[in-house]
Amino acid sequence: MNGIGASRHLTQDASHDAQHEEHTALAHDAPQDPGTAVLPALASALARELVRRAEEEQLLMRQAQRNRTPGLRRRILDCRKDNAEALKAIVRRHAWPTADLVGAEASTAALMILLHAPDLDFQLSCRDLIAQATADGRCPALHHAYIADHCAVELGQPQYYGTRIDPATFRPYPTRCPDTLDERRRDVGLAPLEEQMRMLRHGA
């Protein structure tokens, strides 16, 4: 199967899954033979699909910054749902799309899709896959930091690295062991929290 055909096949599978499978079932599906090598053409198709989908949402978000309308908000929500279903199809077949599988750009795109997915069970299952990939040296520690913090906040728990910001206070949601927070941030490649907050305030 060439790259275009593989991409189309992926999209069709994701649409079918969305219609016929429950979110929680998808979250707990094991990847089909994750040890099998992915052909280069398929890996390239997966990478293009992930980057395209992440860029589509980013474009909608930029449009929303200029002109917030109910219709555009609905398009963003639909985009995130569709992107999540496509990512579920990839994870179910190939495990988490690490950089060695799809390249660094596409792996980061997958993380962005995951962070915006409207399905916490799926995010939790991918968090564990990313944790294992990080331990194996196949995924940046920073990726695990972002998804670990996201899931912790969604579960009402303190986050680990202070990456989730409360929009109401423009401060991080509560963190574990604040005295050693910057050490944990340094370990995953993040700047000290106050430095990061200054950058955010300057860019706001």
XYZ file of C-alpha atoms in Angstrom:
204
model
C 0.000 0.000 0.000
C 1.428 3.398 -0.928
C 1.483 6.395 1.453
C -1.731 7.950 0.137
C -3.566 4.653 0.281
C -2.362 3.981 3.808
C -3.492 7.419 4.959
C -6.923 6.975 3.395
C -7.250 3.504 4.927
C -6.375 4.926 8.364
C -8.976 7.684 8.089
C -11.664 5.255 6.976
C -10.867 2.904 9.861
C -11.069 5.763 12.355
C -14.472 6.832 11.046
C -15.749 3.258 11.275
C -14.461 2.927 14.836
C -16.185 6.140 15.859
C -19.532 4.773 14.754
C -19.278 1.259 16.157
C -17.061 1.184 19.265
C -17.393 2.715 22.714
C -14.711 5.155 23.898
C -13.864 3.122 26.971
C -13.441 -0.053 24.938
C -11.057 1.729 22.598
C -9.056 3.002 25.553
C -8.343 -0.518 26.750
C -7.750 -2.192 23.369
C -4.253 -3.607 23.103
C -2.265 -2.661 19.975
C -2.318 -5.367 17.354
C 1.153 -6.956 17.346
C 3.071 -3.813 18.370
C 6.375 -5.628 17.916
C 5.884 -5.854 14.164
C 7.950 -3.358 12.196
C 5.999 -0.691 10.340
C 6.812 -0.329 6.648
C 8.420 3.024 5.766
C 5.564 3.992 3.436
C 2.981 3.382 6.150
C 5.065 5.208 8.759
C 5.289 8.203 6.425
C 1.526 8.117 5.849
C 0.862 7.998 9.583
C 3.220 10.922 10.119
C 1.527 13.039 7.441
C -1.890 12.214 8.875
C -0.913 13.253 12.392
C 0.748 16.498 11.317
C -2.138 17.398 9.000
C -4.705 16.875 11.731
C -2.774 18.852 14.345
C -2.251 21.727 11.886
C -5.954 21.728 10.999
C -6.891 22.278 14.640
C -4.222 24.961 15.065
C -5.667 26.820 12.076
C -9.149 26.694 13.583
C -7.792 27.923 16.912
C -6.107 30.901 15.232
C -9.361 31.725 13.476
C -11.195 31.551 16.808
C -8.775 34.049 18.341
C -9.788 36.575 15.695
C -13.484 35.783 15.532
C -15.154 33.694 18.240
C -18.431 32.289 16.974
C -20.566 29.319 18.086
C -20.128 27.747 14.669
C -16.359 27.917 14.846
C -16.357 26.519 18.369
C -18.396 23.565 17.112
C -15.915 23.012 14.291
C -13.062 22.932 16.802
C -14.864 20.402 18.992
C -15.687 18.228 15.973
C -12.086 18.471 14.775
C -10.770 17.366 18.161
C -13.172 14.437 18.280
C -12.251 13.292 14.769
C -8.550 13.682 15.499
C -8.881 11.628 18.663
C -10.625 8.820 16.795
C -7.864 8.737 14.173
C -5.218 8.666 16.916
C -7.047 5.801 18.624
C -6.839 3.807 15.394
C -3.085 4.394 15.220
C -2.500 3.501 18.877
C -4.631 0.370 18.627
C -2.551 -0.912 15.712
C 0.930 0.420 16.389
C 1.050 1.505 20.077
C 2.017 5.110 20.788
C 3.461 6.882 17.706
C 6.968 7.546 18.996
C 9.567 9.620 17.188
C 11.405 6.530 15.990
C 8.168 5.365 14.336
C 6.770 8.548 12.777
C 9.427 11.217 13.375
C 9.720 13.923 16.039
C 7.287 16.381 14.422
C 4.515 13.819 13.999
C 5.049 12.392 17.487
C 4.646 15.899 18.922
C 1.532 16.361 16.778
C 0.148 13.136 18.270
C 0.727 14.526 21.762
C -1.153 17.728 20.912
C -4.056 15.694 19.553
C -4.038 13.569 22.707
C -4.036 16.569 25.050
C -7.174 17.898 23.331
C -8.939 14.538 23.041
C -12.404 14.521 24.674
C -11.801 11.127 26.303
C -9.973 10.881 29.625
C -9.857 7.063 29.569
C -7.987 7.187 26.272
C -5.639 9.855 27.610
C -4.890 7.731 30.674
C -4.096 4.651 28.590
C -1.808 6.681 26.338
C -0.153 8.255 29.376
C 0.964 4.790 30.402
C 2.181 3.967 26.885
C 4.138 7.227 26.764
C 5.618 6.529 30.206
C 6.904 3.173 28.985
C 8.208 4.663 25.735
C 10.007 7.356 27.760
C 11.589 4.725 29.993
C 12.741 2.885 26.870
C 14.281 6.062 25.440
C 11.824 6.179 22.546
C 9.866 9.244 23.630
C 10.986 12.614 25.098
C 10.507 12.938 28.840
C 8.808 16.257 28.133
C 5.964 14.463 26.356
C 5.314 12.362 29.426
C 5.442 15.456 31.640
C 2.668 17.153 29.677
C 0.310 14.188 29.539
C 1.007 13.230 33.177
C 0.124 16.747 34.341
C -2.933 16.887 32.109
C -4.326 13.616 33.462
C -3.568 14.564 37.066
C -5.483 17.841 36.773
C -8.411 16.140 35.038
C -8.539 13.625 37.886
C -8.506 16.406 40.487
C -4.991 15.510 41.657
C -1.881 17.695 42.059
C 0.245 17.827 38.940
C 3.909 16.884 38.819
C 5.600 19.507 36.648
C 3.360 22.574 36.714
C 2.615 22.546 32.979
C -1.157 23.009 33.335
C -2.160 26.645 33.904
C -5.466 27.647 35.471
C -7.011 30.218 33.081
C -8.948 31.793 35.948
C -5.815 32.645 37.965
C -3.125 32.423 35.288
C -1.148 30.288 37.724
C -0.381 26.563 37.610
C -2.911 24.190 39.095
C -1.728 22.732 42.434
C 1.514 20.742 42.211
C 3.054 17.941 44.238
C 5.988 18.818 46.506
C 6.378 22.460 45.359
C 9.820 22.726 47.001
C 11.289 20.284 44.473
C 9.159 21.303 41.501
C 11.942 23.059 39.600
C 14.187 20.023 40.001
C 11.565 17.822 38.363
C 11.047 20.410 35.643
C 14.771 20.533 34.948
C 14.901 16.738 34.687
C 12.419 16.790 31.778
C 13.858 19.846 30.029
C 11.535 22.548 31.357
C 12.638 25.989 32.546
C 12.064 26.964 36.202
C 8.419 27.702 36.836
C 8.776 31.429 37.543
C 10.848 31.892 34.392
C 8.174 30.105 32.392
C 5.445 32.236 33.972
C 7.307 35.431 33.095
C 7.484 34.290 29.498
C 3.766 33.506 29.485
C 2.858 36.872 30.989
C 5.058 38.654 28.479
C 3.407 36.799 25.610
C -0.145 37.249 26.951
